[in-house]
Amino acid sequence: MKALSIRNLRKTYNNGFEALKGIDLDVEVGDFFALLGPNGAGKSTAIGIISSLVNASAGSVSIFGHDLHSDRTQAKTCIGLVPQEINFNQFDTVKNILINQAGYYGLPRKLALQRTELCLKQMDLWEKRDTVSRRLSGGMKRRVMIARAMVHAPKLLILDEPTAGVDIEIRRAMWKMMEAVNQQGTTIILTTHYLEEAESLCRNIAIIDQGKIVENSDMSSLLAKLQVDHFVMDLAQPLAAAPQIDGFKMELLTDKSLAVAVPKQSGLNQLFSELTQRNIQVISLKNKTNRLEQLFMDLVDAKTAGSQP
Ligand code: ADP
């Protein structure tokens, strides 16, 4: 049995737009799975269908063996959804938000109280249980969203960009909490724009683009596929134009900052000796940010190159 099994899932919106063009996806029980893709790829549509907020046009979805069409109540009970927008009642206390959610899932009062305490403690919010939620910080509100989604002990937790817009320190704290939840046996599906997030948390990954799955593999094989590393170098002296060096694609970002694509087989030594010969001094080197976007472009490039005669 899979935690999630999707076959030939299609969605055509009322205006005729085909947002999902027949996707297949399997998520193993206990996995920490990343669903990545650019804006408009179809991630929210897919998550909307899995969590019964959007009706599919065709295809099947099964959650822990429960078919979403014929066994919807059971399937829904297996899922906890953390949507992007904060959508709890901001005038309610933290504790009440969870107790009400537990009631919605039909948990008896005693169990609801136990689960509320457990989930709030897990998200490091127990001290805040009696606080009116609008008084919480942005990071805490996001953790309330996660705690609320976990209160009925779902087997599958779906997080739609859980750390979008939160600063790195809070993001890392949230990663630890999500990891702990996963280690205790909850299967997690995460959508994210941060490759670092997917890289450090997720074992398996699917990339969706224009309503199709374009890549589905484990994280390490995906990263190994990338033949080029992208860096940004800070230069000691300004340059008027990017240097021309065979085998390395370069682009001047500002007069003292140079983006460079380094093929793995060439490595950095060759690049630095070429730069030294040209009397170009590098002060520092860092990985290009937004590696997800880069990874995505590289995959599309590789596919286009592969399909050429
Ligand atoms: P993502 O979550 O990957 O950004 P979405 O699933 O939100 O992508 O959207 C996929 C595509 O479907 C987009 O082109 C979007 O404009 C379109 N879309 C989403 N919702 C609707 C809707 N209710 N009606 C028509 N088109 C929609």
GROMACS .gro file of C-alpha atoms and ligand atoms in nm:
model
  336
    1MET     CA    1   0.000   0.000   0.000
    2LYS     CA    2   0.115   0.352  -0.080
    3ALA     CA    3   0.052   0.663   0.127
    4LEU     CA    4  -0.059   0.828  -0.195
    5SER     CA    5  -0.119   0.683  -0.535
    6ILE     CA    6  -0.232   0.898  -0.825
    7ARG     CA    7  -0.316   0.767  -1.171
    8ASN     CA    8  -0.381   0.966  -1.487
    9LEU     CA    9  -0.508   1.264  -1.289
   10ARG     CA   10  -0.653   1.541  -1.504
   11LYS     CA   11  -0.806   1.875  -1.429
   12THR     CA   12  -0.967   2.106  -1.679
   13TYR     CA   13  -1.105   2.421  -1.518
   14ASN     CA   14  -1.443   2.562  -1.626
   15ASN     CA   15  -1.274   2.814  -1.855
   16GLY     CA   16  -1.128   2.521  -2.050
   17PHE     CA   17  -0.776   2.552  -1.907
   18GLU     CA   18  -0.606   2.214  -1.864
   19ALA     CA   19  -0.410   2.251  -1.539
   20LEU     CA   20  -0.325   1.879  -1.499
   21LYS     CA   21  -0.263   1.671  -1.807
   22GLY     CA   22  -0.269   1.318  -1.669
   23ILE     CA   23  -0.023   1.281  -1.383
   24ASP     CA   24   0.092   0.961  -1.211
   25LEU     CA   25   0.254   0.976  -0.871
   26ASP     CA   26   0.332   0.737  -0.586
   27VAL     CA   27   0.440   0.834  -0.238
   28GLU     CA   28   0.562   0.559  -0.007
   29VAL     CA   29   0.441   0.524   0.352
   30GLY     CA   30   0.676   0.717   0.583
   31ASP     CA   31   0.831   0.921   0.304
   32PHE     CA   32   0.923   1.289   0.315
   33PHE     CA   33   0.833   1.387  -0.039
   34ALA     CA   34   0.887   1.714  -0.224
   35LEU     CA   35   0.660   1.840  -0.498
   36LEU     CA   36   0.838   2.115  -0.684
   37GLY     CA   37   0.762   2.328  -0.983
   38PRO     CA   38   0.742   2.685  -1.105
   39ASN     CA   39   0.438   2.905  -1.048
   40GLY     CA   40   0.135   2.789  -1.238
   41ALA     CA   41   0.273   2.434  -1.280
   42GLY     CA   42  -0.031   2.270  -1.121
   43LYS     CA   43   0.094   2.197  -0.767
   44SER     CA   44  -0.196   2.365  -0.586
   45THR     CA   45  -0.443   2.203  -0.822
   46ALA     CA   46  -0.297   1.860  -0.744
   47ILE     CA   47  -0.294   1.928  -0.370
   48GLY     CA   48  -0.646   2.071  -0.394
   49ILE     CA   49  -0.770   1.749  -0.552
   50ILE     CA   50  -0.588   1.524  -0.302
   51SER     CA   51  -0.740   1.720  -0.013
   52SER     CA   52  -1.091   1.728  -0.168
   53LEU     CA   53  -1.100   2.104  -0.224
   54VAL     CA   54  -1.097   2.074  -0.603
   55ASN     CA   55  -1.282   1.816  -0.812
   56ALA     CA   56  -1.074   1.615  -1.057
   57SER     CA   57  -1.188   1.592  -1.421
   58ALA     CA   58  -1.052   1.238  -1.461
   59GLY     CA   59  -0.819   0.986  -1.300
   60SER     CA   60  -0.790   0.831  -0.958
   61VAL     CA   61  -0.641   0.919  -0.621
   62SER     CA   62  -0.594   0.670  -0.342
   63ILE     CA   63  -0.479   0.767   0.008
   64PHE     CA   64  -0.356   0.483   0.230
   65GLY     CA   65  -0.565   0.249   0.018
   66HIS     CA   66  -0.883   0.460   0.037
   67ASP     CA   67  -1.010   0.570  -0.300
   68LEU     CA   68  -1.088   0.941  -0.292
   69HIS     CA   69  -1.397   0.894  -0.506
   70SER     CA   70  -1.562   0.590  -0.350
   71ASP     CA   71  -1.425   0.619   0.006
   72ARG     CA   72  -1.395   0.994   0.049
   73THR     CA   73  -1.457   1.021   0.425
   74GLN     CA   74  -1.187   0.768   0.514
   75ALA     CA   75  -0.948   0.917   0.261
   76LYS     CA   76  -1.002   1.267   0.402
   77THR     CA   77  -0.943   1.153   0.759
   78CYS     CA   78  -0.597   1.033   0.656
   79ILE     CA   79  -0.495   1.384   0.550
   80GLY     CA   80  -0.384   1.694   0.735
   81LEU     CA   81  -0.349   1.996   0.510
   82VAL     CA   82  -0.143   2.307   0.580
   83PRO     CA   83  -0.245   2.558   0.314
   84GLN     CA   84  -0.034   2.857   0.214
   85GLU     CA   85  -0.259   3.123   0.361
   86ILE     CA   86  -0.312   3.156   0.734
   87ASN     CA   87  -0.681   3.083   0.758
   88PHE     CA   88  -0.766   3.025   1.124
   89ASN     CA   89  -0.982   3.260   1.326
   90GLN     CA   90  -0.733   3.520   1.446
   91PHE     CA   91  -0.955   3.614   1.742
   92ASP     CA   92  -0.953   3.261   1.880
   93THR     CA   93  -0.694   3.135   2.127
   94VAL     CA   94  -0.432   2.894   2.001
   95LYS     CA   95  -0.578   2.610   2.207
   96ASN     CA   96  -0.933   2.666   2.084
   97ILE     CA   97  -0.822   2.662   1.721
   98LEU     CA   98  -0.696   2.308   1.771
   99ILE     CA   99  -0.987   2.189   1.985
  100ASN     CA  100  -1.237   2.315   1.726
  101GLN     CA  101  -1.051   2.138   1.449
  102ALA     CA  102  -1.048   1.816   1.653
  103GLY     CA  103  -1.424   1.855   1.696
  104TYR     CA  104  -1.462   1.897   1.322
  105TYR     CA  105  -1.297   1.556   1.279
  106GLY     CA  106  -1.524   1.405   1.544
  107LEU     CA  107  -1.264   1.346   1.817
  108PRO     CA  108  -1.418   1.298   2.164
  109ARG     CA  109  -1.345   1.593   2.396
  110LYS     CA  110  -1.092   1.410   2.615
  111LEU     CA  111  -0.892   1.290   2.318
  112ALA     CA  112  -0.920   1.636   2.158
  113LEU     CA  113  -0.761   1.791   2.466
  114GLN     CA  114  -0.483   1.531   2.473
  115ARG     CA  115  -0.405   1.573   2.104
  116THR     CA  116  -0.414   1.953   2.135
  117GLU     CA  117  -0.158   1.944   2.413
  118LEU     CA  118   0.065   1.701   2.224
  119CYS     CA  119   0.056   1.894   1.896
  120LEU     CA  120   0.111   2.232   2.060
  121LYS     CA  121   0.406   2.092   2.255
  122GLN     CA  122   0.546   1.939   1.938
  123MET     CA  123   0.530   2.275   1.761
  124ASP     CA  124   0.675   2.450   2.066
  125LEU     CA  125   0.354   2.647   2.125
  126TRP     CA  126   0.224   2.508   2.451
  127GLU     CA  127   0.328   2.824   2.637
  128LYS     CA  128   0.114   3.022   2.393
  129ARG     CA  129  -0.198   2.807   2.428
  130ASP     CA  130  -0.412   3.082   2.583
  131THR     CA  131  -0.286   3.361   2.358
  132VAL     CA  132  -0.527   3.514   2.107
  133SER     CA  133  -0.372   3.400   1.782
  134ARG     CA  134  -0.354   3.737   1.610
  135ARG     CA  135  -0.097   3.837   1.872
  136LEU     CA  136   0.146   3.566   1.759
  137SER     CA  137   0.448   3.627   1.538
  138GLY     CA  138   0.438   3.518   1.173
  139GLY     CA  139   0.650   3.208   1.243
  140MET     CA  140   0.426   3.106   1.534
  141LYS     CA  141   0.112   3.146   1.322
  142ARG     CA  142   0.261   2.908   1.067
  143ARG     CA  143   0.335   2.659   1.344
  144VAL     CA  144  -0.027   2.687   1.463
  145MET     CA  145  -0.130   2.595   1.108
  146ILE     CA  146   0.086   2.281   1.127
  147ALA     CA  147  -0.031   2.191   1.479
  148ARG     CA  148  -0.395   2.232   1.369
  149ALA     CA  149  -0.339   2.006   1.067
  150MET     CA  150  -0.194   1.736   1.295
  151VAL     CA  151  -0.458   1.740   1.567
  152HIS     CA  152  -0.661   1.448   1.425
  153ALA     CA  153  -0.336   1.244   1.385
  154PRO     CA  154  -0.341   1.225   1.005
  155LYS     CA  155  -0.115   0.966   0.844
  156LEU     CA  156  -0.033   1.206   0.561
  157LEU     CA  157   0.057   1.568   0.623
  158ILE     CA  158   0.055   1.796   0.320
  159LEU     CA  159   0.238   2.125   0.355
  160ASP     CA  160   0.196   2.386   0.083
  161GLU     CA  161   0.500   2.614   0.104
  162PRO     CA  162   0.509   2.604   0.485
  163THR     CA  163   0.810   2.833   0.520
  164ALA     CA  164   0.742   3.088   0.245
  165GLY     CA  165   0.841   3.431   0.371
  166VAL     CA  166   0.973   3.324   0.712
  167ASP     CA  167   1.331   3.409   0.799
  168ILE     CA  168   1.603   3.149   0.786
  169GLU     CA  169   1.631   3.093   1.161
  170ILE     CA  170   1.260   3.023   1.198
  171ARG     CA  171   1.268   2.816   0.881
  172ARG     CA  172   1.540   2.593   1.024
  173ALA     CA  173   1.350   2.551   1.351
  174MET     CA  174   1.042   2.451   1.151
  175TRP     CA  175   1.246   2.200   0.948
  176LYS     CA  176   1.353   2.031   1.272
  177MET     CA  177   0.992   2.006   1.385
  178MET     CA  178   0.878   1.866   1.050
  179GLU     CA  179   1.162   1.614   1.058
  180ALA     CA  180   1.056   1.500   1.404
  181VAL     CA  181   0.695   1.460   1.287
  182ASN     CA  182   0.817   1.251   0.993
  183GLN     CA  183   1.044   1.039   1.215
  184GLN     CA  184   0.745   0.958   1.433
  185GLY     CA  185   0.584   0.796   1.131
  186THR     CA  186   0.380   1.065   0.955
  187THR     CA  187   0.424   1.072   0.578
  188ILE     CA  188   0.488   1.427   0.459
  189ILE     CA  189   0.441   1.590   0.120
  190LEU     CA  190   0.588   1.936   0.087
  191THR     CA  191   0.569   2.192  -0.187
  192THR     CA  192   0.848   2.445  -0.179
  193HIS     CA  193   1.043   2.689  -0.386
  194TYR     CA  194   1.355   2.642  -0.176
  195LEU     CA  195   1.573   2.367  -0.314
  196GLU     CA  196   1.771   2.376   0.012
  197GLU     CA  197   1.451   2.288   0.196
  198ALA     CA  198   1.374   1.997  -0.035
  199GLU     CA  199   1.737   1.888  -0.028
  200SER     CA  200   1.774   1.876   0.345
  201LEU     CA  201   1.434   1.730   0.429
  202CYS     CA  202   1.308   1.517   0.144
  203ARG     CA  203   1.408   1.173   0.027
  204ASN     CA  204   1.205   1.170  -0.293
  205ILE     CA  205   1.100   1.440  -0.530
  206ALA     CA  206   0.866   1.506  -0.821
  207ILE     CA  207   0.890   1.809  -1.044
  208ILE     CA  208   0.578   1.928  -1.214
  209ASP     CA  209   0.565   2.168  -1.506
  210GLN     CA  210   0.271   2.279  -1.720
  211GLY     CA  211   0.048   2.011  -1.572
  212LYS     CA  212   0.289   1.721  -1.628
  213ILE     CA  213   0.538   1.538  -1.407
  214VAL     CA  214   0.873   1.606  -1.571
  215GLU     CA  215   1.093   1.436  -1.313
  216ASN     CA  216   1.030   1.182  -1.039
  217SER     CA  217   1.322   1.029  -0.853
  218ASP     CA  218   1.509   1.021  -0.527
  219MET     CA  219   1.680   1.341  -0.426
  220SER     CA  220   2.040   1.223  -0.459
  221SER     CA  221   1.995   1.085  -0.815
  222LEU     CA  222   1.831   1.410  -0.917
  223LEU     CA  223   2.118   1.619  -0.785
  224ALA     CA  224   2.371   1.382  -0.942
  225LYS     CA  225   2.207   1.443  -1.279
  226LEU     CA  226   2.307   1.804  -1.269
  227GLN     CA  227   2.624   1.835  -1.466
  228VAL     CA  228   2.684   2.202  -1.403
  229ASP     CA  229   2.739   2.402  -1.082
  230HIS     CA  230   2.651   2.769  -1.072
  231PHE     CA  231   2.851   3.021  -0.872
  232VAL     CA  232   2.874   3.394  -0.821
  233MET     CA  233   3.222   3.544  -0.774
  234ASP     CA  234   3.301   3.879  -0.616
  235LEU     CA  235   3.592   4.046  -0.792
  236ALA     CA  236   3.865   4.271  -0.655
  237GLN     CA  237   3.865   4.500  -0.961
  238PRO     CA  238   3.574   4.604  -1.183
  239LEU     CA  239   3.542   4.450  -1.529
  240ALA     CA  240   3.393   4.607  -1.839
  241ALA     CA  241   3.286   4.275  -1.987
  242ALA     CA  242   3.270   3.910  -1.882
  243PRO     CA  243   3.589   3.724  -1.974
  244GLN     CA  244   3.570   3.464  -2.249
  245ILE     CA  245   3.698   3.132  -2.122
  246ASP     CA  246   3.644   2.813  -2.318
  247GLY     CA  247   3.411   2.570  -2.144
  248PHE     CA  248   3.274   2.817  -1.886
  249LYS     CA  249   2.967   3.029  -1.938
  250MET     CA  250   3.011   3.368  -1.770
  251GLU     CA  251   2.787   3.663  -1.714
  252LEU     CA  252   2.870   3.995  -1.552
  253LEU     CA  253   2.600   4.071  -1.292
  254THR     CA  254   2.754   4.400  -1.178
  255ASP     CA  255   3.100   4.530  -1.274
  256LYS     CA  256   3.246   4.346  -0.972
  257SER     CA  257   3.034   4.035  -0.965
  258LEU     CA  258   3.050   3.752  -1.214
  259ALA     CA  259   2.814   3.456  -1.252
  260VAL     CA  260   2.979   3.142  -1.383
  261ALA     CA  261   2.855   2.798  -1.487
  262VAL     CA  262   3.114   2.532  -1.407
  263PRO     CA  263   3.072   2.192  -1.571
  264LYS     CA  264   3.145   1.921  -1.312
  265GLN     CA  265   3.406   1.756  -1.537
  266SER     CA  266   3.603   2.083  -1.565
  267GLY     CA  267   3.612   2.174  -1.197
  268LEU     CA  268   3.723   2.493  -1.031
  269ASN     CA  269   4.105   2.461  -1.066
  270GLN     CA  270   4.098   2.518  -1.438
  271LEU     CA  271   3.865   2.813  -1.398
  272PHE     CA  272   4.091   2.980  -1.140
  273SER     CA  273   4.407   2.928  -1.340
  274GLU     CA  274   4.238   3.086  -1.644
  275LEU     CA  275   4.121   3.379  -1.431
  276THR     CA  276   4.467   3.421  -1.278
  277GLN     CA  277   4.624   3.429  -1.626
  278ARG     CA  278   4.389   3.714  -1.708
  279ASN     CA  279   4.486   3.891  -1.388
  280ILE     CA  280   4.131   3.869  -1.251
  281GLN     CA  281   4.130   3.841  -0.873
  282VAL     CA  282   3.842   3.668  -0.699
  283ILE     CA  283   3.765   3.778  -0.343
  284SER     CA  284   3.489   3.533  -0.266
  285LEU     CA  285   3.279   3.263  -0.423
  286LYS     CA  286   2.927   3.155  -0.336
  287ASN     CA  287   2.662   2.923  -0.473
  288LYS     CA  288   2.413   3.101  -0.692
  289THR     CA  289   2.092   3.160  -0.501
  290ASN     CA  290   1.765   3.022  -0.626
  291ARG     CA  291   1.919   2.690  -0.716
  292LEU     CA  292   1.575   2.543  -0.766
  293GLU     CA  293   1.510   2.773  -1.057
  294GLN     CA  294   1.852   2.685  -1.195
  295LEU     CA  295   1.797   2.314  -1.146
  296PHE     CA  296   1.470   2.342  -1.323
  297MET     CA  297   1.621   2.529  -1.618
  298ASP     CA  298   1.907   2.278  -1.642
  299LEU     CA  299   1.661   1.988  -1.651
  300VAL     CA  300   1.457   2.153  -1.923
  301ASP     CA  301   1.782   2.229  -2.115
  302ALA     CA  302   1.897   1.869  -2.080
  303LYS     CA  303   1.563   1.741  -2.207
  304THR     CA  304   1.562   1.981  -2.504
  305ALA     CA  305   1.921   1.882  -2.590
  306GLY     CA  306   1.827   1.513  -2.559
  307SER     CA  307   1.532   1.548  -2.793
  308GLN     CA  308   1.735   1.712  -3.071
  309PRO     CA  309   1.825   1.485  -3.364
  310ADP     P1  310   0.090   2.616  -0.884
  310ADP     O1  311   0.031   2.579  -0.752
  310ADP     O2  312   0.192   2.517  -0.932
  310ADP     O3  313   0.140   2.757  -0.888
  310ADP     P2  314  -0.186   2.605  -0.978
  310ADP     O4  315  -0.231   2.465  -0.960
  310ADP     O5  316  -0.230   2.709  -0.881
  310ADP     O6  317  -0.026   2.607  -0.995
  310ADP     O7  318  -0.233   2.656  -1.123
  310ADP     C1  319  -0.210   2.579  -1.242
  310ADP     C2  320  -0.272   2.653  -1.358
  310ADP     O8  321  -0.415   2.647  -1.348
  310ADP     C3  322  -0.236   2.800  -1.364
  310ADP     O9  323  -0.217   2.836  -1.499
  310ADP     C4  324  -0.357   2.869  -1.307
  310ADP    O10  325  -0.373   2.998  -1.363
  310ADP     C5  326  -0.470   2.777  -1.350
  310ADP     N1  327  -0.583   2.784  -1.257
  310ADP     C6  328  -0.579   2.763  -1.122
  310ADP     N2  329  -0.702   2.773  -1.069
  310ADP     C7  330  -0.786   2.803  -1.171
  310ADP     C8  331  -0.928   2.825  -1.179
  310ADP     N3  332  -1.007   2.820  -1.072
  310ADP     N4  333  -0.979   2.850  -1.303
  310ADP     C9  334  -0.900   2.855  -1.412
  310ADP     N5  335  -0.767   2.833  -1.410
  310ADP    C10  336  -0.710   2.808  -1.292
   0.00000   0.00000   0.00000
